[in-house]
Amino acid sequence: FVASEVYNIFNIDFSEYKPGWLEQLNIGRIYPGFQFWDESASKSIMHSSALQNVLNRYKNIKKPFDLIIHDNVNAQALLGLVHLFGNPPLILATTFSSPQWMTFRAGNIFNPAYIPSMITCSGQYMTFYERFFNTFNYIFLEWYQRFVSEPFQDRLMKEVLGPDLPHVRDIAKQANIIIVNHHFALNGPRPMLPGVIELAGLHITEPKPLLKDIKDFMDGAEHGVILLSFGSNVDSTWLPRGFENVVLAALRQLRQRVLWKWDKDLPDIPPNVKLSKWLPQGDIFVHPKLRLFVTHCGLLSVQEAIYRKVPMLALPLYIDQIDNAALLVRHNLSIQLNVFTLNADQLRDGIMEILSNPVYKRNMEPMSDLMTDMPLTSKQQAVFWSEYAIRHQGAPHLRSAAADMSWIQLLMLDVIGTVFLILLVVLWIVKTVLLFVLRKFISSTSKSKED
């Protein structure tokens, strides 16, 4: 279902949290903002009229759905619907890359030595410090899920859907198929259980004809077109004061035409700029005169730009966007600018670097080929695994025993502790025997001397 109230969650006042959440990867400052967003968005969804309509419509039907697919990054309280609707097969999915708490639930444990966590900006080849910080992030995110997010989501679920439901974590563990928005060519290979399915670019659709005003604007661009967009979730108030003036000052110096998605009207727009509160991004990507995409590096936008072989300039704002920008830079697909310290000259120079240096476009070609060279499209795979879950009653045969083990068992801490204890006992016995023999020897020697 679609709750219209949910579209307003990003208008929540984040002013108390934005400085730390947006400007640096400091987990101590990101955490309060992320928790606030997680809880505010979840409450908005759970108290929406759309959810109430769904409950009223299907409350008297024993098993109204053959399958439930849940976006497991937010509003985990919705998992109570699985129990209310007769426990149909459950698939967990996400538009984020591959959050470790989702795969951990399936028993697919990542090694922090070479699998980077979210909000670290690390690659798979890490220094000692990066591995140390990465391990800390793994522990922190697992702690956050178990002791902060899940207790809140469980209370919210039972408050809205009823007190007799199982714990939200137990419902989530019913999922034996998990769909992650990850591709090994871009994000790097990692060991995956058969029930963890990599589907990147599921949102990409066949392009449609452009609206006449946009098509005419792009067709008439002698030097090409630049698309500037910060996605559908970023409000202009999230950007630093005066950001619009910085952008306009840079765009005035360009020969290219610019399509700029912006949520408010601006005065004194230069003639090469077309401002719009909404743009058909996917349709614009296939226009032959598009030369550059200036992006906040939301993962869906990044994947679609790679799919269409469009060079990018990275202006990330928060959390996974900063990770995605660092990923593009590592593959030499883009350069990254700091949106919070940006000036007009830096923006102009960054745009001209991408436009004039063919290396970025050249590197984009093989990356796009790698991401699209698959036996089935992402949509075909999504359909297959959805039907597979239905055919096989949730596919419990895909479940790993690791999903039901404690961390003590998974990390073999009980075995290691037992071995360590045995070694200590053996050492104690050896020490005791040696001391006994030594005392006997000393005693015997003393007696010999006396004789």
Short mmCIF file of C-alpha atoms in Angstrom, two decimals:
data_model
loop_
_atom_site.label_atom_id
_atom_site.label_comp_id
_atom_site.label_asym_id
_atom_site.label_seq_id
_atom_site.Cartn_x
_atom_site.Cartn_y
_atom_site.Cartn_z
CA PHE A 1 0.00 0.00 0.00
CA VAL A 2 1.02 3.63 -0.40
CA ALA A 3 0.49 5.94 2.55
CA SER A 4 0.31 9.56 1.43
CA GLU A 5 1.36 10.62 4.93
CA VAL A 6 4.68 8.82 4.45
CA TYR A 7 5.75 11.31 1.80
CA ASN A 8 5.85 13.98 4.48
CA ILE A 9 8.32 12.21 6.75
CA PHE A 10 11.26 14.12 5.32
CA ASN A 11 9.62 17.38 6.34
CA ILE A 12 10.20 16.43 9.96
CA ASP A 13 12.39 18.97 11.74
CA PHE A 14 15.90 17.48 11.72
CA SER A 15 17.59 20.77 12.61
CA GLU A 16 18.91 19.40 15.90
CA TYR A 17 20.61 16.47 14.14
CA LYS A 18 21.62 17.70 10.68
CA PRO A 19 25.04 19.19 11.56
CA GLY A 20 26.41 15.85 12.73
CA TRP A 21 24.34 13.56 10.54
CA LEU A 22 25.05 15.25 7.26
CA GLU A 23 28.52 16.73 7.51
CA GLN A 24 30.68 13.93 8.88
CA LEU A 25 30.84 10.20 9.38
CA ASN A 26 30.94 10.48 13.17
CA ILE A 27 28.89 7.58 14.47
CA GLY A 28 28.27 9.33 17.79
CA ARG A 29 26.59 12.23 15.98
CA ILE A 30 24.94 10.22 13.21
CA TYR A 31 23.27 7.83 15.63
CA PRO A 32 20.78 10.28 17.28
CA GLY A 33 19.67 11.63 13.90
CA PHE A 34 19.31 8.17 12.41
CA GLN A 35 17.30 6.99 15.43
CA PHE A 36 15.05 10.04 15.20
CA TRP A 37 14.41 9.42 11.49
CA ASP A 38 13.87 5.68 12.04
CA GLU A 39 11.32 6.19 14.79
CA SER A 40 9.54 9.21 13.27
CA ALA A 41 9.14 7.56 9.87
CA SER A 42 7.95 4.30 11.44
CA LYS A 43 5.33 6.07 13.56
CA SER A 44 4.14 8.00 10.50
CA ILE A 45 3.67 4.77 8.55
CA MET A 46 2.08 2.77 11.37
CA HIS A 47 -0.46 5.51 12.16
CA SER A 48 -1.27 6.25 8.53
CA SER A 49 -4.82 6.06 7.20
CA ALA A 50 -3.58 3.80 4.38
CA LEU A 51 -2.54 1.11 6.87
CA GLN A 52 -5.89 1.38 8.64
CA ASN A 53 -7.65 0.96 5.30
CA VAL A 54 -5.65 -2.22 4.62
CA LEU A 55 -6.46 -3.62 8.06
CA ASN A 56 -10.16 -2.86 7.69
CA ARG A 57 -10.29 -4.33 4.20
CA TYR A 58 -8.64 -7.65 5.00
CA LYS A 59 -9.38 -8.19 8.70
CA ASN A 60 -12.03 -10.86 8.06
CA ILE A 61 -10.04 -12.79 5.43
CA LYS A 62 -8.04 -15.71 6.82
CA LYS A 63 -5.09 -15.52 4.42
CA PRO A 64 -5.54 -12.64 1.96
CA PHE A 65 -2.02 -12.71 0.49
CA ASP A 66 0.18 -15.40 -1.05
CA LEU A 67 3.37 -13.48 -0.26
CA ILE A 68 4.48 -10.44 1.74
CA ILE A 69 7.59 -8.46 0.73
CA HIS A 70 8.84 -6.05 3.38
CA ASP A 71 11.38 -3.24 2.99
CA ASN A 72 13.34 -4.12 6.09
CA VAL A 73 15.35 -0.93 6.53
CA ASN A 74 12.47 1.00 8.06
CA ALA A 75 9.09 0.38 9.76
CA GLN A 76 9.85 -3.15 10.89
CA ALA A 77 6.67 -2.85 12.94
CA LEU A 78 4.80 -3.62 9.70
CA LEU A 79 6.04 -7.20 10.02
CA GLY A 80 3.12 -7.77 12.37
CA LEU A 81 0.97 -7.96 9.22
CA VAL A 82 2.62 -11.30 8.43
CA HIS A 83 1.13 -12.83 11.56
CA LEU A 84 -2.23 -11.06 11.20
CA PHE A 85 -2.60 -12.24 7.61
CA GLY A 86 -2.05 -15.93 8.30
CA ASN A 87 1.76 -16.18 8.04
CA PRO A 88 2.20 -16.28 4.25
CA PRO A 89 5.76 -16.59 2.90
CA LEU A 90 7.88 -13.54 3.75
CA ILE A 91 10.66 -11.91 1.72
CA LEU A 92 12.81 -9.13 3.17
CA ALA A 93 14.06 -6.57 0.67
CA THR A 94 15.83 -3.23 0.66
CA THR A 95 16.67 -0.36 -1.68
CA PHE A 96 19.84 0.18 0.35
CA SER A 97 22.86 -1.81 -0.75
CA SER A 98 23.24 -4.73 1.65
CA PRO A 99 22.68 -3.78 5.32
CA GLN A 100 24.43 -6.38 7.42
CA TRP A 101 21.58 -6.76 9.92
CA MET A 102 19.36 -8.12 7.14
CA THR A 103 21.78 -10.76 5.93
CA PHE A 104 22.76 -11.62 9.51
CA ARG A 105 19.16 -12.67 10.13
CA ALA A 106 19.56 -15.28 7.40
CA GLY A 107 22.79 -16.49 8.97
CA ASN A 108 24.85 -14.79 6.26
CA ILE A 109 27.59 -13.31 8.43
CA PHE A 110 30.07 -10.92 6.78
CA ASN A 111 33.72 -10.74 7.75
CA PRO A 112 34.64 -7.15 8.75
CA ALA A 113 38.22 -7.79 7.63
CA TYR A 114 37.19 -7.21 4.01
CA ILE A 115 33.42 -6.50 3.83
CA PRO A 116 32.88 -2.79 4.60
CA SER A 117 30.04 -1.74 6.85
CA MET A 118 27.70 1.14 6.08
CA ILE A 119 28.94 4.70 6.79
CA THR A 120 32.62 3.79 6.68
CA CYS A 121 33.47 4.73 3.06
CA SER A 122 35.95 1.86 3.06
CA GLY A 123 36.75 -0.51 0.22
CA GLN A 124 37.46 -4.22 0.52
CA TYR A 125 41.20 -3.62 0.97
CA MET A 126 41.44 -1.87 4.32
CA THR A 127 44.20 -0.55 6.51
CA PHE A 128 44.46 -1.61 10.15
CA TYR A 129 42.61 1.52 11.25
CA GLU A 130 39.86 0.95 8.67
CA ARG A 131 39.43 -2.66 9.78
CA PHE A 132 39.31 -1.53 13.40
CA PHE A 133 36.70 1.16 12.63
CA ASN A 134 34.78 -1.26 10.39
CA THR A 135 34.57 -3.86 13.17
CA PHE A 136 33.35 -1.20 15.58
CA ASN A 137 30.60 -0.23 13.11
CA TYR A 138 29.53 -3.87 12.73
CA ILE A 139 29.21 -4.17 16.50
CA PHE A 140 27.47 -0.81 16.83
CA LEU A 141 24.86 -1.51 14.12
CA GLU A 142 24.11 -4.94 15.58
CA TRP A 143 23.74 -3.37 19.03
CA TYR A 144 21.49 -0.65 17.60
CA GLN A 145 19.23 -3.18 15.88
CA ARG A 146 18.94 -5.52 18.86
CA PHE A 147 18.70 -3.07 21.76
CA VAL A 148 17.35 0.19 20.27
CA SER A 149 15.49 -0.28 16.99
CA GLU A 150 13.89 -3.70 17.48
CA PRO A 151 12.50 -2.99 20.99
CA PHE A 152 10.97 0.25 19.70
CA GLN A 153 9.56 -1.44 16.60
CA ASP A 154 8.16 -4.29 18.68
CA ARG A 155 6.37 -1.86 21.03
CA LEU A 156 5.03 0.14 18.09
CA MET A 157 3.85 -3.02 16.31
CA LYS A 158 1.96 -4.27 19.36
CA GLU A 159 0.53 -0.82 20.08
CA VAL A 160 -1.00 -0.56 16.59
CA LEU A 161 -1.60 -4.18 15.53
CA GLY A 162 -2.24 -5.95 18.83
CA PRO A 163 -0.40 -7.14 21.96
CA ASP A 164 -0.49 -10.87 21.18
CA LEU A 165 1.92 -10.78 18.25
CA PRO A 166 5.32 -12.57 18.35
CA HIS A 167 8.40 -10.42 18.79
CA VAL A 168 9.24 -8.45 15.66
CA ARG A 169 12.63 -10.17 15.42
CA ASP A 170 11.03 -13.62 15.44
CA ILE A 171 8.70 -12.59 12.61
CA ALA A 172 11.62 -11.23 10.57
CA LYS A 173 13.43 -14.55 10.99
CA GLN A 174 10.60 -16.26 9.12
CA ALA A 175 12.08 -14.83 5.91
CA ASN A 176 14.27 -17.35 4.10
CA ILE A 177 14.78 -15.15 1.03
CA ILE A 178 16.39 -11.73 1.35
CA ILE A 179 16.75 -9.40 -1.64
CA VAL A 180 19.58 -6.86 -1.45
CA ASN A 181 20.25 -3.96 -3.80
CA HIS A 182 23.87 -4.91 -4.42
CA HIS A 183 26.00 -5.84 -7.43
CA PHE A 184 29.37 -7.55 -7.15
CA ALA A 185 30.89 -5.55 -10.01
CA LEU A 186 30.24 -2.20 -8.33
CA ASN A 187 30.10 -3.06 -4.64
CA GLY A 188 32.61 -5.91 -4.66
CA PRO A 189 32.12 -9.68 -4.31
CA ARG A 190 31.09 -11.16 -1.00
CA PRO A 191 30.06 -14.66 0.12
CA MET A 192 26.28 -15.04 -0.12
CA LEU A 193 23.98 -17.84 0.96
CA PRO A 194 21.59 -19.09 -1.75
CA GLY A 195 18.70 -17.32 -0.04
CA VAL A 196 20.38 -13.90 -0.22
CA ILE A 197 19.68 -12.56 -3.70
CA GLU A 198 21.59 -9.69 -5.30
CA LEU A 199 19.23 -7.57 -7.41
CA ALA A 200 20.63 -4.23 -8.54
CA GLY A 201 18.65 -1.86 -10.73
CA LEU A 202 15.23 -3.38 -10.10
CA HIS A 203 13.71 0.12 -10.32
CA ILE A 204 15.00 0.82 -13.84
CA THR A 205 12.19 0.85 -16.40
CA GLU A 206 11.91 1.34 -20.13
CA PRO A 207 12.12 5.06 -20.96
CA LYS A 208 9.06 6.96 -22.07
CA PRO A 209 8.89 9.97 -24.43
CA LEU A 210 9.88 13.22 -22.79
CA LEU A 211 7.41 16.01 -22.18
CA LYS A 212 7.56 18.55 -25.00
CA ASP A 213 9.10 21.41 -23.01
CA ILE A 214 11.91 19.19 -21.67
CA LYS A 215 12.50 17.57 -25.06
CA ASP A 216 12.70 20.96 -26.82
CA PHE A 217 15.07 22.27 -24.15
CA MET A 218 17.40 19.27 -24.58
CA ASP A 219 17.13 19.05 -28.37
CA GLY A 220 18.23 22.65 -28.71
CA ALA A 221 21.33 22.26 -26.52
CA GLU A 222 24.28 22.79 -28.86
CA HIS A 223 26.85 21.89 -26.20
CA GLY A 224 24.86 19.22 -24.41
CA VAL A 225 22.79 19.05 -21.23
CA ILE A 226 23.62 18.59 -17.54
CA LEU A 227 21.08 17.08 -15.15
CA LEU A 228 21.31 18.35 -11.57
CA SER A 229 19.17 16.53 -9.00
CA PHE A 230 19.28 15.65 -5.31
CA GLY A 231 16.60 13.00 -5.58
CA SER A 232 13.11 12.81 -4.15
CA ASN A 233 13.98 12.68 -0.44
CA VAL A 234 16.30 15.67 -0.01
CA ASP A 235 14.58 18.93 0.87
CA SER A 236 16.26 22.21 -0.06
CA THR A 237 16.40 23.12 3.63
CA TRP A 238 18.93 20.32 4.10
CA LEU A 239 21.46 22.26 2.04
CA PRO A 240 23.60 25.06 3.48
CA ARG A 241 22.25 28.61 3.36
CA GLY A 242 23.14 30.27 0.08
CA PHE A 243 23.61 26.97 -1.75
CA GLU A 244 21.30 28.09 -4.57
CA ASN A 245 23.45 31.17 -5.19
CA VAL A 246 26.59 29.03 -5.38
CA VAL A 247 24.99 26.73 -7.93
CA LEU A 248 23.57 29.53 -10.06
CA ALA A 249 26.91 31.35 -10.07
CA ALA A 250 28.61 28.19 -11.37
CA LEU A 251 25.92 27.37 -13.94
CA ARG A 252 26.05 30.87 -15.43
CA GLN A 253 29.61 30.17 -16.51
CA LEU A 254 28.73 27.05 -18.52
CA ARG A 255 27.93 26.66 -22.19
CA GLN A 256 25.82 23.59 -21.50
CA ARG A 257 22.13 23.73 -20.71
CA VAL A 258 21.14 22.54 -17.24
CA LEU A 259 18.01 20.78 -16.03
CA TRP A 260 17.83 21.38 -12.30
CA LYS A 261 15.33 19.58 -10.06
CA TRP A 262 14.66 21.96 -7.17
CA ASP A 263 11.71 22.19 -4.82
CA LYS A 264 11.23 25.95 -4.84
CA ASP A 265 11.23 28.84 -7.30
CA LEU A 266 14.34 31.01 -7.62
CA PRO A 267 14.77 34.51 -8.99
CA ASP A 268 17.21 35.53 -11.71
CA ILE A 269 17.57 32.11 -13.39
CA PRO A 270 20.17 32.21 -16.21
CA PRO A 271 18.86 31.37 -19.71
CA ASN A 272 20.77 28.06 -19.86
CA VAL A 273 19.00 26.71 -16.77
CA LYS A 274 15.55 25.12 -16.58
CA LEU A 275 14.21 24.72 -13.06
CA SER A 276 11.57 22.11 -12.18
CA LYS A 277 10.13 20.61 -8.99
CA TRP A 278 9.92 17.24 -10.74
CA LEU A 279 11.87 15.73 -13.63
CA PRO A 280 11.51 12.31 -15.34
CA GLN A 281 15.08 11.32 -14.51
CA GLY A 282 15.01 7.89 -16.16
CA ASP A 283 13.67 9.32 -19.42
CA ILE A 284 16.21 12.14 -19.42
CA PHE A 285 19.09 9.66 -18.97
CA VAL A 286 18.57 8.18 -22.43
CA HIS A 287 18.54 11.50 -24.30
CA PRO A 288 21.58 11.62 -26.63
CA LYS A 289 22.52 15.15 -25.56
CA LEU A 290 22.83 14.41 -21.85
CA ARG A 291 26.49 14.85 -20.90
CA LEU A 292 26.60 14.79 -17.08
CA PHE A 293 24.56 13.93 -14.02
CA VAL A 294 25.30 16.02 -10.90
CA THR A 295 23.91 13.85 -8.12
CA HIS A 296 23.53 13.41 -4.36
CA CYS A 297 24.57 9.76 -4.95
CA GLY A 298 21.44 8.02 -3.81
CA LEU A 299 22.02 4.38 -4.72
CA LEU A 300 19.05 4.15 -7.10
CA SER A 301 20.24 7.20 -9.03
CA VAL A 302 23.81 5.89 -9.15
CA GLN A 303 22.71 2.50 -10.48
CA GLU A 304 20.49 4.03 -13.13
CA ALA A 305 23.23 6.42 -14.28
CA ILE A 306 25.68 3.51 -14.60
CA TYR A 307 23.07 1.44 -16.44
CA ARG A 308 22.63 4.30 -18.95
CA LYS A 309 26.38 5.07 -19.04
CA VAL A 310 25.98 8.66 -17.86
CA PRO A 311 29.06 10.26 -16.18
CA MET A 312 28.45 11.62 -12.67
CA LEU A 313 29.69 14.37 -10.37
CA ALA A 314 29.20 13.37 -6.73
CA LEU A 315 27.71 15.79 -4.18
CA PRO A 316 26.65 13.44 -1.35
CA LEU A 317 24.80 14.63 1.74
CA TYR A 318 24.38 11.85 4.28
CA ILE A 319 24.89 8.21 5.32
CA ASP A 320 24.83 5.79 2.36
CA GLN A 321 25.22 8.62 -0.17
CA ILE A 322 28.72 9.30 1.18
CA ASP A 323 29.51 5.59 0.89
CA ASN A 324 28.21 5.54 -2.68
CA ALA A 325 30.26 8.60 -3.64
CA ALA A 326 33.43 7.02 -2.21
CA LEU A 327 32.63 3.87 -4.18
CA LEU A 328 32.39 5.84 -7.44
CA VAL A 329 35.67 7.60 -6.72
CA ARG A 330 37.43 4.28 -6.03
CA HIS A 331 36.29 3.00 -9.43
CA ASN A 332 37.41 6.29 -11.01
CA LEU A 333 33.87 6.90 -12.22
CA SER A 334 33.49 10.31 -10.59
CA ILE A 335 35.00 12.99 -8.39
CA GLN A 336 33.47 14.02 -5.07
CA LEU A 337 32.84 17.55 -3.80
CA ASN A 338 31.82 18.63 -0.30
CA VAL A 339 28.37 20.17 -0.61
CA PHE A 340 28.75 21.96 2.75
CA THR A 341 31.92 23.88 1.83
CA LEU A 342 31.23 24.19 -1.90
CA ASN A 343 31.85 27.41 -3.79
CA ALA A 344 31.00 28.34 -7.37
CA ASP A 345 34.54 27.85 -8.70
CA GLN A 346 34.80 24.35 -7.21
CA LEU A 347 31.49 23.34 -8.70
CA ARG A 348 32.34 24.77 -12.13
CA ASP A 349 35.79 23.14 -12.10
CA GLY A 350 34.31 19.78 -11.03
CA ILE A 351 31.78 19.90 -13.84
CA MET A 352 34.43 20.83 -16.40
CA GLU A 353 36.75 18.05 -15.17
CA ILE A 354 34.11 15.38 -15.78
CA LEU A 355 33.07 16.88 -19.13
CA SER A 356 36.59 17.38 -20.48
CA ASN A 357 38.35 14.28 -19.12
CA PRO A 358 37.30 11.20 -21.14
CA VAL A 359 38.50 8.76 -18.45
CA TYR A 360 35.22 8.97 -16.51
CA LYS A 361 33.04 8.18 -19.52
CA ARG A 362 35.52 5.50 -20.61
CA ASN A 363 35.42 3.82 -17.19
CA MET A 364 31.63 4.01 -17.12
CA GLU A 365 31.30 1.84 -20.24
CA PRO A 366 32.79 -1.43 -18.83
CA MET A 367 31.09 -0.92 -15.45
CA SER A 368 27.73 -0.62 -17.16
CA ASP A 369 28.47 -3.71 -19.25
CA LEU A 370 29.39 -5.71 -16.15
CA MET A 371 26.25 -4.70 -14.28
CA THR A 372 23.94 -5.51 -17.18
CA ASP A 373 25.63 -8.74 -18.33
CA MET A 374 23.34 -11.09 -16.41
CA PRO A 375 21.42 -14.23 -17.46
CA LEU A 376 18.15 -12.64 -16.27
CA THR A 377 17.08 -9.05 -15.76
CA SER A 378 16.55 -7.85 -12.20
CA LYS A 379 12.78 -7.90 -12.73
CA GLN A 380 12.87 -11.46 -14.04
CA GLN A 381 14.90 -12.54 -11.02
CA ALA A 382 12.53 -10.75 -8.64
CA VAL A 383 9.55 -12.50 -10.21
CA PHE A 384 11.30 -15.88 -10.11
CA TRP A 385 12.23 -15.66 -6.42
CA SER A 386 8.81 -14.33 -5.44
CA GLU A 387 7.11 -17.25 -7.18
CA TYR A 388 9.74 -19.62 -5.75
CA ALA A 389 8.86 -18.52 -2.22
CA ILE A 390 5.17 -19.13 -2.94
CA ARG A 391 5.73 -22.52 -4.61
CA HIS A 392 7.88 -23.79 -1.74
CA GLN A 393 5.94 -22.37 1.23
CA GLY A 394 8.59 -19.78 2.05
CA ALA A 395 11.56 -21.96 1.01
CA PRO A 396 12.65 -23.13 4.50
CA HIS A 397 15.28 -25.36 2.87
CA LEU A 398 17.27 -22.18 2.12
CA ARG A 399 17.60 -21.39 5.82
CA SER A 400 21.08 -21.72 7.25
CA ALA A 401 21.59 -23.14 10.73
CA ALA A 402 23.65 -20.02 11.43
CA ALA A 403 20.40 -18.00 11.53
CA ASP A 404 19.43 -19.78 14.76
CA MET A 405 22.79 -19.64 16.50
CA SER A 406 23.90 -17.14 19.11
CA TRP A 407 26.95 -14.97 18.52
CA ILE A 408 28.84 -17.15 21.03
CA GLN A 409 28.20 -20.20 18.86
CA LEU A 410 28.76 -18.41 15.53
CA LEU A 411 32.12 -17.01 16.58
CA MET A 412 33.05 -20.32 18.22
CA LEU A 413 33.68 -18.49 21.48
CA ASP A 414 32.45 -21.48 23.48
CA VAL A 415 34.86 -23.79 21.63
CA ILE A 416 37.74 -21.33 21.84
CA GLY A 417 37.01 -20.79 25.55
CA THR A 418 36.91 -24.54 26.18
CA VAL A 419 40.19 -25.09 24.32
CA PHE A 420 41.76 -22.21 26.24
CA LEU A 421 40.50 -23.67 29.52
CA ILE A 422 41.87 -27.12 28.62
CA LEU A 423 45.24 -25.54 27.82
CA LEU A 424 45.22 -23.75 31.16
CA VAL A 425 44.42 -27.03 32.97
CA VAL A 426 47.17 -28.89 31.05
CA LEU A 427 49.66 -26.10 31.83
CA TRP A 428 48.64 -26.19 35.49
CA ILE A 429 49.12 -29.99 35.58
CA VAL A 430 52.49 -29.73 33.83
CA LYS A 431 53.54 -26.97 36.22
CA THR A 432 52.39 -28.99 39.25
CA VAL A 433 54.22 -32.13 38.06
CA LEU A 434 57.39 -30.19 37.28
CA LEU A 435 57.35 -28.51 40.70
CA PHE A 436 56.77 -31.87 42.38
CA VAL A 437 59.67 -33.44 40.48
CA LEU A 438 61.86 -30.43 41.18
CA ARG A 439 61.13 -30.57 44.91
CA LYS A 440 61.88 -34.29 44.96
CA PHE A 441 65.11 -33.72 43.10
CA ILE A 442 66.17 -30.89 45.43
CA SER A 443 65.23 -32.96 48.46
CA SER A 444 67.18 -35.96 47.16
CA THR A 445 70.22 -33.82 46.38
CA SER A 446 70.18 -32.26 49.86
CA LYS A 447 70.10 -35.68 51.51
CA SER A 448 73.02 -36.89 49.36
CA LYS A 449 75.13 -33.94 50.45
CA GLU A 450 74.34 -34.53 54.12
CA ASP A 451 75.43 -38.17 53.78
#
